[in-house]
Short mmCIF file of C-alpha atoms in Angstrom, two decimals:
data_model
loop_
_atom_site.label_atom_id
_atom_site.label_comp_id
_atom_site.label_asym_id
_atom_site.label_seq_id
_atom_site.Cartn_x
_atom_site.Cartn_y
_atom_site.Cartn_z
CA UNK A 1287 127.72 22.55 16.79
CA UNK A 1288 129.03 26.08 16.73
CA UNK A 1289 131.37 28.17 18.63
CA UNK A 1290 129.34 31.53 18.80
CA UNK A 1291 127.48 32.65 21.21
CA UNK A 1292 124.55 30.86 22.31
CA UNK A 1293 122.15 31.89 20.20
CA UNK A 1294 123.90 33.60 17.48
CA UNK A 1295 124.06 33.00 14.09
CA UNK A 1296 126.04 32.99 11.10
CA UNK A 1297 122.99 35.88 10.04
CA UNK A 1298 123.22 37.47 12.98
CA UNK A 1299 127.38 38.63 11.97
CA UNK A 1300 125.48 41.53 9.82
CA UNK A 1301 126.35 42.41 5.92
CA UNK A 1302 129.92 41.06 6.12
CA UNK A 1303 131.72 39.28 2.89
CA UNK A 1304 131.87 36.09 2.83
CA UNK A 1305 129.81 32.80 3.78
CA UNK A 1306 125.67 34.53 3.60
CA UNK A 1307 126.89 38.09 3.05
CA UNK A 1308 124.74 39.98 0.95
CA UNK A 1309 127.23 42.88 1.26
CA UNK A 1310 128.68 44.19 -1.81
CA UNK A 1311 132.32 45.45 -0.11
CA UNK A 1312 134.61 43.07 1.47
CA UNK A 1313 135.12 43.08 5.11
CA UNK A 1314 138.21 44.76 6.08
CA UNK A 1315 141.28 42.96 6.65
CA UNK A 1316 141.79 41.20 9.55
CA UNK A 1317 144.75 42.52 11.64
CA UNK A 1318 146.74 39.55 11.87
CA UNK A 1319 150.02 39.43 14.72
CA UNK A 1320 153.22 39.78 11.70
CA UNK A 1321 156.32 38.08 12.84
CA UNK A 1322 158.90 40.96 12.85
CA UNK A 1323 162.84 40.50 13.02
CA UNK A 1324 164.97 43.54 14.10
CA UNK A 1325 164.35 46.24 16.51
CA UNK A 1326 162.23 45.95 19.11
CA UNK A 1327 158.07 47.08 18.94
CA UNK A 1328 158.13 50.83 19.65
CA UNK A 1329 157.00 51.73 23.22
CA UNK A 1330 152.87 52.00 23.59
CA UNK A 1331 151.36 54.74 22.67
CA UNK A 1332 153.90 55.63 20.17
CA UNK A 1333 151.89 54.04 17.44
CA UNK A 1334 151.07 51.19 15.11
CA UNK A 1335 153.29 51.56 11.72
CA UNK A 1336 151.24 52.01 8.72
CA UNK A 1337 150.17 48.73 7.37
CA UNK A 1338 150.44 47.63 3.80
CA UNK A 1339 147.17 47.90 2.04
CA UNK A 1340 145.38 45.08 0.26
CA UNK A 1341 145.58 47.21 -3.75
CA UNK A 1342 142.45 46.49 -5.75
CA UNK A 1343 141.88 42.87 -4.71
CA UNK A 1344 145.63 41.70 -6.25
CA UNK A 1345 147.22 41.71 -2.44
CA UNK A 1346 149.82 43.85 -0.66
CA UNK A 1347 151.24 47.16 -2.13
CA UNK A 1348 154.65 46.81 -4.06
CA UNK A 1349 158.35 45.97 -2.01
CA UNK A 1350 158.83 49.79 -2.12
CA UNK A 1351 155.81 50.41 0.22
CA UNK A 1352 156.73 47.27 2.73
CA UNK A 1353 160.28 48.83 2.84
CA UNK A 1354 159.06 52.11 3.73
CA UNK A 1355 156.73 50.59 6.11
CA UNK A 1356 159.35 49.12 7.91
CA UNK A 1357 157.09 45.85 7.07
CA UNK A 1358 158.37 42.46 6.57
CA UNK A 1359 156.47 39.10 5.89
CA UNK A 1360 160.07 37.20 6.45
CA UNK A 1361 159.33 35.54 2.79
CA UNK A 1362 161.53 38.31 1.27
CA UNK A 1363 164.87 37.71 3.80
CA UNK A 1364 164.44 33.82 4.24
CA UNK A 1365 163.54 34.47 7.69
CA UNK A 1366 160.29 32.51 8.60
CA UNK A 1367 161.26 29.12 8.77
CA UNK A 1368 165.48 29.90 9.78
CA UNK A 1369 166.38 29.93 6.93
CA UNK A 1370 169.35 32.94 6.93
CA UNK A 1371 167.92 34.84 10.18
CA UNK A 1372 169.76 35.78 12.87
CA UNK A 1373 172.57 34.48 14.36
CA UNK A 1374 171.13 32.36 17.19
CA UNK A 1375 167.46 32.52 15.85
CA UNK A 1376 165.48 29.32 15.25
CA UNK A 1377 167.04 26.88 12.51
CA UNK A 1378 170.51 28.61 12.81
CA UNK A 1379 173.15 25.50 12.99
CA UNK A 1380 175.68 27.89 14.35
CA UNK A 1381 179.48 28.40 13.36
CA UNK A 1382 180.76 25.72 11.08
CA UNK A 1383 183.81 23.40 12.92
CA UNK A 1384 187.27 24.21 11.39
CA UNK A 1385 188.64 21.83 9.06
CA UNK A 1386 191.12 19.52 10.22
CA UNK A 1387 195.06 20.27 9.01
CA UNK A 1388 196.12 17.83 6.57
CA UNK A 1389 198.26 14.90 8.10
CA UNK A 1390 201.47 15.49 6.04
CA UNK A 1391 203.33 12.28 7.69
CA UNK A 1392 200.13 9.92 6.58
CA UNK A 1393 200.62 11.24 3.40
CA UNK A 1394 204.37 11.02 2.78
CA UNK A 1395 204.06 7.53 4.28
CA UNK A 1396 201.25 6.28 1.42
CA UNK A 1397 203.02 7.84 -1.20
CA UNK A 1398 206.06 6.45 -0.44
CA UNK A 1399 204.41 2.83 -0.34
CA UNK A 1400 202.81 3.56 -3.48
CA UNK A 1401 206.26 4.91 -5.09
CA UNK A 1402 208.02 1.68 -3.52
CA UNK A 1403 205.57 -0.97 -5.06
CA UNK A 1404 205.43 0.02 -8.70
CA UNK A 1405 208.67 0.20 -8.27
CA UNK A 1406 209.03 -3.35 -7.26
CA UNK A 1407 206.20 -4.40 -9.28
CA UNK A 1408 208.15 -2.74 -12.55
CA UNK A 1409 211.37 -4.35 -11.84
CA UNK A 1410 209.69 -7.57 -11.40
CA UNK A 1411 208.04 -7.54 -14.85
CA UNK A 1412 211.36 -5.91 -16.19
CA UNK A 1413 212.96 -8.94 -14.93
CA UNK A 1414 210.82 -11.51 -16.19
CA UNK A 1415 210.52 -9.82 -19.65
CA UNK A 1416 213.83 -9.67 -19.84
CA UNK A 1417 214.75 -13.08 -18.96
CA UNK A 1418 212.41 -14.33 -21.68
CA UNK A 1419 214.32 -12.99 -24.20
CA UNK A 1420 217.51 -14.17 -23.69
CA UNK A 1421 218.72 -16.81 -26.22
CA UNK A 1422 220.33 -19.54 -24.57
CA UNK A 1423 221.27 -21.33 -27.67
CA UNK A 1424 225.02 -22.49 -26.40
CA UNK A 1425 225.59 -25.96 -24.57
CA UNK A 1426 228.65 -26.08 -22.58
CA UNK A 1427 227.91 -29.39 -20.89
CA UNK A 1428 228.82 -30.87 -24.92
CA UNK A 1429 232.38 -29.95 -24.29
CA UNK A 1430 234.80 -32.78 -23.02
CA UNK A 1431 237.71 -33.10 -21.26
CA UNK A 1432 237.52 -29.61 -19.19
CA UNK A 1433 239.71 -27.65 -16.77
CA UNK A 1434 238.89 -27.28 -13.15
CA UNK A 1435 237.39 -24.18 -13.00
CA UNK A 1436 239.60 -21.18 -10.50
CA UNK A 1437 238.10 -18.06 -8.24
CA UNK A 1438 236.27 -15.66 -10.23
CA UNK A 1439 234.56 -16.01 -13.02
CA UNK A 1440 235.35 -16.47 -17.17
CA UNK A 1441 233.33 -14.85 -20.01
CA UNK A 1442 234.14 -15.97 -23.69
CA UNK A 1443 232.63 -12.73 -25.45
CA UNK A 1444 232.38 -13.17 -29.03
CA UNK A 1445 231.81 -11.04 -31.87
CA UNK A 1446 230.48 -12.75 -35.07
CA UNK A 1447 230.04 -11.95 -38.60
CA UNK A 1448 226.76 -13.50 -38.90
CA UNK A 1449 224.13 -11.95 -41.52
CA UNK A 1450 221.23 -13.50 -40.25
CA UNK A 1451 218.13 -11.30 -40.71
CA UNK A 1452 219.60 -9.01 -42.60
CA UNK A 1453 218.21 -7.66 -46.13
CA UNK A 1454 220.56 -7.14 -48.85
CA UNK A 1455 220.17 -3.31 -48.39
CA UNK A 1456 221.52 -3.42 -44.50
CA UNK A 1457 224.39 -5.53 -45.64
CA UNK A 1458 225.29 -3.19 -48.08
CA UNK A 1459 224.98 -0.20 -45.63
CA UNK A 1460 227.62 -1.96 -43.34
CA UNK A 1461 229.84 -3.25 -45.82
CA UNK A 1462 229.29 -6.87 -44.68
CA UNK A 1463 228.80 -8.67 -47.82
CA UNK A 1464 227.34 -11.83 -47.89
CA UNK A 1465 229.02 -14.63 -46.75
CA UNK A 1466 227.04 -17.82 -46.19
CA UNK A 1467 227.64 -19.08 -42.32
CA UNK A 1468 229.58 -16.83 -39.73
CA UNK A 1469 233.04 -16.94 -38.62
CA UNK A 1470 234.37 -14.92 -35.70
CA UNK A 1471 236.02 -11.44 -36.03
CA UNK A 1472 235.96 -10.84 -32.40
CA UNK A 1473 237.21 -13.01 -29.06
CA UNK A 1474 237.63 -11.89 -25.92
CA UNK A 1475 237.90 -13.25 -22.43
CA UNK A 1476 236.97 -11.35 -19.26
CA UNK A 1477 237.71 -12.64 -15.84
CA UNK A 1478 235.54 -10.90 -13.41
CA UNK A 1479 237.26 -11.33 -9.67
CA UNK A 1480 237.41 -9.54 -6.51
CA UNK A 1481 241.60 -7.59 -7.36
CA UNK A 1482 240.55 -6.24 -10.54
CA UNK A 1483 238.66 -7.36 -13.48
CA UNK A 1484 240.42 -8.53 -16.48
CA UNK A 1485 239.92 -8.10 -20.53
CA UNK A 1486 242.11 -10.50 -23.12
CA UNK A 1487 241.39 -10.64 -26.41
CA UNK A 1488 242.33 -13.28 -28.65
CA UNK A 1489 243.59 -12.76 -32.14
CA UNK A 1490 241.60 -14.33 -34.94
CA UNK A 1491 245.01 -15.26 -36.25
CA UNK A 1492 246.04 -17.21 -32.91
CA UNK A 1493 247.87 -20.30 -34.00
CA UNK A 1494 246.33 -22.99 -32.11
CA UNK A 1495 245.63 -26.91 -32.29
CA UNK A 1496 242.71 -28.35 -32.83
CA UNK A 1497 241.32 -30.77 -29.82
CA UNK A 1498 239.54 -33.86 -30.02
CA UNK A 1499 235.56 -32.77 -29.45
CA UNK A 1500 232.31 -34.35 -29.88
CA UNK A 1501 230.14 -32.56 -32.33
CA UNK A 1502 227.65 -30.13 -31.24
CA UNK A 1503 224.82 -31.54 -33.57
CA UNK A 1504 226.19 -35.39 -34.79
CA UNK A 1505 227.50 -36.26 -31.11
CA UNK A 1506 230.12 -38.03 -33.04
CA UNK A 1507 233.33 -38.03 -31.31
CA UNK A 1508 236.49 -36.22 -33.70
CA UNK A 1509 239.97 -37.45 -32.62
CA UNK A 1510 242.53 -34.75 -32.35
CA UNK A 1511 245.59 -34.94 -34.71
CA UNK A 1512 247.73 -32.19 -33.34
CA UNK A 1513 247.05 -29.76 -36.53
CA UNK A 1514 247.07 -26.24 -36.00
CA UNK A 1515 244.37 -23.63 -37.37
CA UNK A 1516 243.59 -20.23 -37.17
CA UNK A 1517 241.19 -19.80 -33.95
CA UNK A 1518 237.94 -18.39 -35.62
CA UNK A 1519 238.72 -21.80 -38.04
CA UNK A 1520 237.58 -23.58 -35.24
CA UNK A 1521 234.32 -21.51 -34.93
CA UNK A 1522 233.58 -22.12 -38.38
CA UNK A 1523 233.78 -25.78 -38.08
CA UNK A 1524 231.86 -26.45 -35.23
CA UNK A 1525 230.32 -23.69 -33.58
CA UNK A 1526 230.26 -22.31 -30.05
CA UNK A 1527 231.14 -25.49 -28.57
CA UNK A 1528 234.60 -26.08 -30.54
CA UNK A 1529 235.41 -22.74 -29.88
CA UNK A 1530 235.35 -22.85 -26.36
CA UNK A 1531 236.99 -26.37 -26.61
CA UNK A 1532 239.68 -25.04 -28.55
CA UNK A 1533 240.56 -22.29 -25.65
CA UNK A 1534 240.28 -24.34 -22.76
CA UNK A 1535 242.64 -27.28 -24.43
CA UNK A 1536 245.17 -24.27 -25.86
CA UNK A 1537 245.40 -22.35 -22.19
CA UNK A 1538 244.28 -24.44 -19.37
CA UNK A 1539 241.63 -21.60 -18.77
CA UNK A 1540 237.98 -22.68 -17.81
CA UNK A 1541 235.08 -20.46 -19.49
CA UNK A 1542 232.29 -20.52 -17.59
CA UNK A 1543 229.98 -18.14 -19.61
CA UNK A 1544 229.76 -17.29 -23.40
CA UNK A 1545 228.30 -14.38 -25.26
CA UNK A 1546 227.77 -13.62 -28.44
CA UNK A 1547 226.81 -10.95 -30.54
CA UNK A 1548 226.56 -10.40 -34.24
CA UNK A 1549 226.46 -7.75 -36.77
CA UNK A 1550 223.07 -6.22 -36.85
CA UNK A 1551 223.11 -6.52 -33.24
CA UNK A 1552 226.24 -4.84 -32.22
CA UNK A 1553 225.03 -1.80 -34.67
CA UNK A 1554 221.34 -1.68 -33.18
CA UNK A 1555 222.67 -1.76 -29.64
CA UNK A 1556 224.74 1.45 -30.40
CA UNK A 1557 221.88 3.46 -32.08
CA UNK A 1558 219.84 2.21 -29.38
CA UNK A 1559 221.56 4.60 -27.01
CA UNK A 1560 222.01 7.17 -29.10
CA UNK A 1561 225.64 6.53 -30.32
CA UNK A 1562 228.78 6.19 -28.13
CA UNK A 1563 231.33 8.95 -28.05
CA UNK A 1564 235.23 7.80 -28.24
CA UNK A 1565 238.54 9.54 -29.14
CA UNK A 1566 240.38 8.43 -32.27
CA UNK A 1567 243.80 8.69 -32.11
CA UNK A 1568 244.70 8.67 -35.47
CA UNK A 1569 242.86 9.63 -39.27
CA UNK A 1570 242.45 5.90 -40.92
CA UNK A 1571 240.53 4.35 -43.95
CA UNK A 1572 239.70 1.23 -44.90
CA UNK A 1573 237.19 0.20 -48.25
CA UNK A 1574 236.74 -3.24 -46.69
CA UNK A 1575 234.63 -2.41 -43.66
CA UNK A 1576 233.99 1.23 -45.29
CA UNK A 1577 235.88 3.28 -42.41
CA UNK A 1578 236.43 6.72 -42.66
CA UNK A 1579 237.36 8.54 -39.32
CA UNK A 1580 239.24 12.02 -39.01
CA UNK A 1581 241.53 11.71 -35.44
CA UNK A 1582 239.74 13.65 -33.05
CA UNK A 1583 236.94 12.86 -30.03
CA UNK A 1584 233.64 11.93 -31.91
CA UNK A 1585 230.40 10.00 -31.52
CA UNK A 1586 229.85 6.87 -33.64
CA UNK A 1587 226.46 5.56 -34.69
CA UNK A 1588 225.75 1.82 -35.39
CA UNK A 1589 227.12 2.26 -38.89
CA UNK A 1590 230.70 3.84 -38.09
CA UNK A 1591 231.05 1.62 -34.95
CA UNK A 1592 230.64 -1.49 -37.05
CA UNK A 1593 232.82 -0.15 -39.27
CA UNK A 1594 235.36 1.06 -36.20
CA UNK A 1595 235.79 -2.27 -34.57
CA UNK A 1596 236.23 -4.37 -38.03
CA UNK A 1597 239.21 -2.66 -39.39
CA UNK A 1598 242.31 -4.24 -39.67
CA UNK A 1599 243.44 -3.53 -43.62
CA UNK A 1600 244.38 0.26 -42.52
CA UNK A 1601 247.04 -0.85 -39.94
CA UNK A 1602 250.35 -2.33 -40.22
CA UNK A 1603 249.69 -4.22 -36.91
CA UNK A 1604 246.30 -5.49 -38.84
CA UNK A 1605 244.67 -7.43 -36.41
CA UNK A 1606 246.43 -6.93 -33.40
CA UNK A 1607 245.58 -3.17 -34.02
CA UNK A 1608 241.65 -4.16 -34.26
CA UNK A 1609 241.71 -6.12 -30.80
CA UNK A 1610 242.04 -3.01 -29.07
CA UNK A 1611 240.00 -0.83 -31.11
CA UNK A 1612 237.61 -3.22 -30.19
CA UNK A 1613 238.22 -3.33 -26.59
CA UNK A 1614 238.28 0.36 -26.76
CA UNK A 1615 234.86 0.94 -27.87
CA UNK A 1616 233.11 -1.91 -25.80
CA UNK A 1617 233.96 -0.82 -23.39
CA UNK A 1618 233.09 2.98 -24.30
CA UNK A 1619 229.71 1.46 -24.76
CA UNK A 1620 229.22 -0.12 -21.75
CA UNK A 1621 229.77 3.28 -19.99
CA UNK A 1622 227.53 5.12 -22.23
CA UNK A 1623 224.71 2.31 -21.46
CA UNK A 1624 225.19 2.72 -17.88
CA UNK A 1625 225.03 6.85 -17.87
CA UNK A 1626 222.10 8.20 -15.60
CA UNK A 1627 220.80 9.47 -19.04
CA UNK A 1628 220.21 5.93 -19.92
CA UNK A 1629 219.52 4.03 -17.05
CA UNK A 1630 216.45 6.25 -15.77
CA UNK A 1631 215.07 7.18 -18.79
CA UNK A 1632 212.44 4.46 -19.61
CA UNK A 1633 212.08 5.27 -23.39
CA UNK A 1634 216.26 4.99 -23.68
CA UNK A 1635 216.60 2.37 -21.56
CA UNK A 1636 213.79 -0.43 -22.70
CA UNK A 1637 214.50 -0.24 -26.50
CA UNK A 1638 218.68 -0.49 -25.76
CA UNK A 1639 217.74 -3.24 -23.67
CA UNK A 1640 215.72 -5.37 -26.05
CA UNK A 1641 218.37 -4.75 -29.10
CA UNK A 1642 220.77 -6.58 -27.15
CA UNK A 1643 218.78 -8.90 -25.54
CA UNK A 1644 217.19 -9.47 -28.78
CA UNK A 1645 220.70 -10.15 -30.43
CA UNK A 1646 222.72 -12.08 -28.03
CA UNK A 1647 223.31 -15.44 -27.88
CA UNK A 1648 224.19 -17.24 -24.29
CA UNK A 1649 224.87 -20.03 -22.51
CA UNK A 1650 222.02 -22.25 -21.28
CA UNK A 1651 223.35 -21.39 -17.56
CA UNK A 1652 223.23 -17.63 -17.92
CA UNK A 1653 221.59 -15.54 -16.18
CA UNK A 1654 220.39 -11.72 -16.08
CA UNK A 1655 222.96 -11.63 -12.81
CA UNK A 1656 225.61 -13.05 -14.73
CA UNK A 1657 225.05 -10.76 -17.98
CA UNK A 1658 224.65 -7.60 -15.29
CA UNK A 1659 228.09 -8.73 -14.08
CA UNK A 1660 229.88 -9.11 -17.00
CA UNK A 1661 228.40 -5.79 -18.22
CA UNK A 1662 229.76 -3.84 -15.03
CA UNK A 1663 233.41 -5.00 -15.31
CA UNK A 1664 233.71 -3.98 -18.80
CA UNK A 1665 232.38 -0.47 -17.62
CA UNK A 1666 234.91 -1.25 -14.97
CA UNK A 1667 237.70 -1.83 -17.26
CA UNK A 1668 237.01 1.64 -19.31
CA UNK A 1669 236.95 3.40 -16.11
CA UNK A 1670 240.59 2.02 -15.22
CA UNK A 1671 239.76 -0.09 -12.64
CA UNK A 1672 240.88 -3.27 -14.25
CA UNK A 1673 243.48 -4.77 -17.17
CA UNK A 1674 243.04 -5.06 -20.55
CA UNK A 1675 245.65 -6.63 -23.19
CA UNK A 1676 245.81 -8.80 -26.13
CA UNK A 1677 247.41 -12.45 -25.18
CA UNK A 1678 251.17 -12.44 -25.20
CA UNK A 1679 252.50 -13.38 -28.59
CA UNK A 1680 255.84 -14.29 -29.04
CA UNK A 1681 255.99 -14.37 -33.33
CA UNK A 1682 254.04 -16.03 -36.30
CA UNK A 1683 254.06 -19.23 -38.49
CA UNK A 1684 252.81 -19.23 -41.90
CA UNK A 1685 251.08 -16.29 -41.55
CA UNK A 1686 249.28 -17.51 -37.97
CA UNK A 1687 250.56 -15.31 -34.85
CA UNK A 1688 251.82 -17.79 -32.16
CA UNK A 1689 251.30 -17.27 -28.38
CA UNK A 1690 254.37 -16.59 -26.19
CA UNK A 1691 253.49 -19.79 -23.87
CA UNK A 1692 255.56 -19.18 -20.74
CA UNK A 1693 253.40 -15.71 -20.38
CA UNK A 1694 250.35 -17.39 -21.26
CA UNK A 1695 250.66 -19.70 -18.30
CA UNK A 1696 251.52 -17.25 -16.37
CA UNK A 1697 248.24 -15.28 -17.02
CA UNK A 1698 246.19 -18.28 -16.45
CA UNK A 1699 247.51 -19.21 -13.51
CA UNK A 1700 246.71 -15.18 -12.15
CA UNK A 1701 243.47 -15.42 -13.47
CA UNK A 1702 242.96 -18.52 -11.88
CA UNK A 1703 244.27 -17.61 -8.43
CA UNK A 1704 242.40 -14.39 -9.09
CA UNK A 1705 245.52 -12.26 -8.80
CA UNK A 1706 246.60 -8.73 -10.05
CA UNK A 1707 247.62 -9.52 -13.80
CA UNK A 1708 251.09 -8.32 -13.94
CA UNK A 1709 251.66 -9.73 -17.47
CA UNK A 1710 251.74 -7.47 -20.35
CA UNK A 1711 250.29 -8.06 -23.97
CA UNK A 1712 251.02 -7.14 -27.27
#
């Protein structure tokens, strides 16, 4: 079936080209309906515009002649299918919506979670790593016969000579030498209460008498005889344990904590921070511990600190004179480890933390609260909000410095009442 005209033909169209033309030209182009954009057709009778011509079989003229034409297919502007006509044409999605301000409280509020639990998160495994490392080598429960304990609280802080771990090179550096065992060349008892904390050291010369105590590693039980030693001779016999014995039996005074620290410790813990600034008061020298200081404010590394609070040789006071050099600069380095410079910088505060944690030895009931306490009053004591003195000595025996026992009582019983020390040391 066809749609021309009843009878008609494809034949009966004439020469055209195409389908059963015989014609030799093509058949003009058919005048198809263009879709135009812009102004409007002109008014009739005004014209048709000149239509591009179909150029030797290859298609329309070049983009020159359709511009001068005022012809426009739509392929050349996008506009055919919507694509970039028009505002309002066909396809045309309209104005895009404005983007929505930025919710400044939602954000502060997330970032402040965020800041608040790696913060917790970090103290948590700060707390846990530093628990672990803690050496809680001392057994207090092994000593007899003790004191009832008074308010506040009693820290036996002790400063050894041990060598352990070090190489022959690092005991030559510090002038240690190389004595087999340790002895003590440092005691010291802070009372940490709420009118004032409270820092007394005790001579290495104290004369003293030696209790009856059970040992720390036979259990065997040693009767007392009443014979006096030195007080670091009771270290050396038996440790931690007869030391704090020793005390206890000589002053009536209850130690609830005890800290140690030893030679290679005490000097990393200083370098650790970066040294500790303190002001000499006068030029001294000593071959024995290899001082050398010029009078005069200064920072100490590990090396000249050591070498600071073992000196006794160079003074006519000898050790008396080397308690509170020693007080002096602990507690000049527990201000200089609790400086914001310290504390919130990460890479300061992490390795000074693990040299002392790493080189103290505790109590088996200490905690990180207990050594954070301690640690504050000594700053506190620097910072003159506490007492420090050497116990009250009243004159020596064989070469031993005896205590002046009326003032020691008094002193324990202030401590123990946790009362303003009004008695004065040596």
């Amino acid at each position: 079936m066809n749609d021309w005209p009843e009878g008609w033909s494809d034949r009966d169209r004439g020469n055209r080209y195409g389908s059963g033309s015989a014609g030799a030209q093509p058949e003009s182009a058919r005048v198809m309906r263009q879709i135009r954009r812009g102004p409007a057709a002109p008014p009739q009778g005004a014209g048709v515009p000149q239509q591009p011509s179909y150029v030797n079989g290859q298609g329309y003229g070049d983009y020159t002649d359709a511009r001068q034409t005022g012809y426009d297919s739509g392929y050349n502007t996008g506009q055919v299918y919507g694509g970039g006509g028009d505002p309002g044409g066909p396809g045309d999605v309209g104005p895009r919506a404005p983007r929505p301000a930025p919710n400044w409280r939602r954000r502060i509020k997330w970032t402040a979670i965020t800041l608040v639990t790696v913060l917790v998160v970090t103290s948590v495994a700060t707390y846990f790593w530093a628990d672990g490392k803690l050496r809680r080598e001392v057994d207090l429960s092994k000593v007899i016969d003790r004191p009832e304990g008074g308010d506040g609280t009693n820290y036996l802080i002790v400063g050894s000579d041990s060598r352990d771990g070090m190489s022959a090179e690092e005991k030559k550096k510090l002038h240690t030498g190389s004595a087999e065992g340790k002895r003590t060349d440092s005691m010291m008892i802070l009372h940490v209460g709420s009118n004032g904390d409270t820092l007394v050291s005790l001579p290495r010369d104290s004369d003293v008498e030696l209790p009856s105590f059970v040992g720390s590693e036979s259990g065997k039980t040693y009767k007392g005889t009443g014979r006096h030693i030195k007080l670091n001779a009771a270290y050396a016999t038996d440790g931690p344990e007869l030391l704090v014995r020793t005390i206890e039996f000589n002053t009536g005074l209850r130690i609830d904590h005890y800290v140690e620290i030893g030679f290679a410790g005490f000097a990393s813990i200083v370098d650790a921070v970066g040294g500790v600034e303190i002001t000499i008061d006068k030029a001294f020298k000593d071959k024995y511990s290899g001082a050398d200081f010029q009078a005069g404010k200064q920072k100490l590394n590990g090396e000249e600190a050591l070498a600071f609070v073992r000196t006794r040789h160079a003074f006519a006071a000898s050790d008396l004179q080397r308690t509170k050099n020693q007080q002096k600069f602990l507690a000049a380095l527990a201000h200089e480890v609790a400086t914001p410079g310290t504390v919130l910088n990460p890479f300061k505060l992490y390795p000074t933390m693990s040299a002392g944690l790493d080189s103290l030895i505790v109590d088996k009931d200490m905690g990180l609260y207990d050594l954070g306490s301690m640690f504050f009053a000594m700053k506190g004591v620097n910072g003159g909000d506490g007492t420090s003195l050497n116990m009250p000595i009243s004159g020596s025996s064989g070469g031993n410095l005896v205590w002046d026992k009326a003032k020691v009582k008094q002193l324990v019983n202030e401590l123990n009442n946790d009362e303003k020390v009004t008695v004065s040391g040596n």
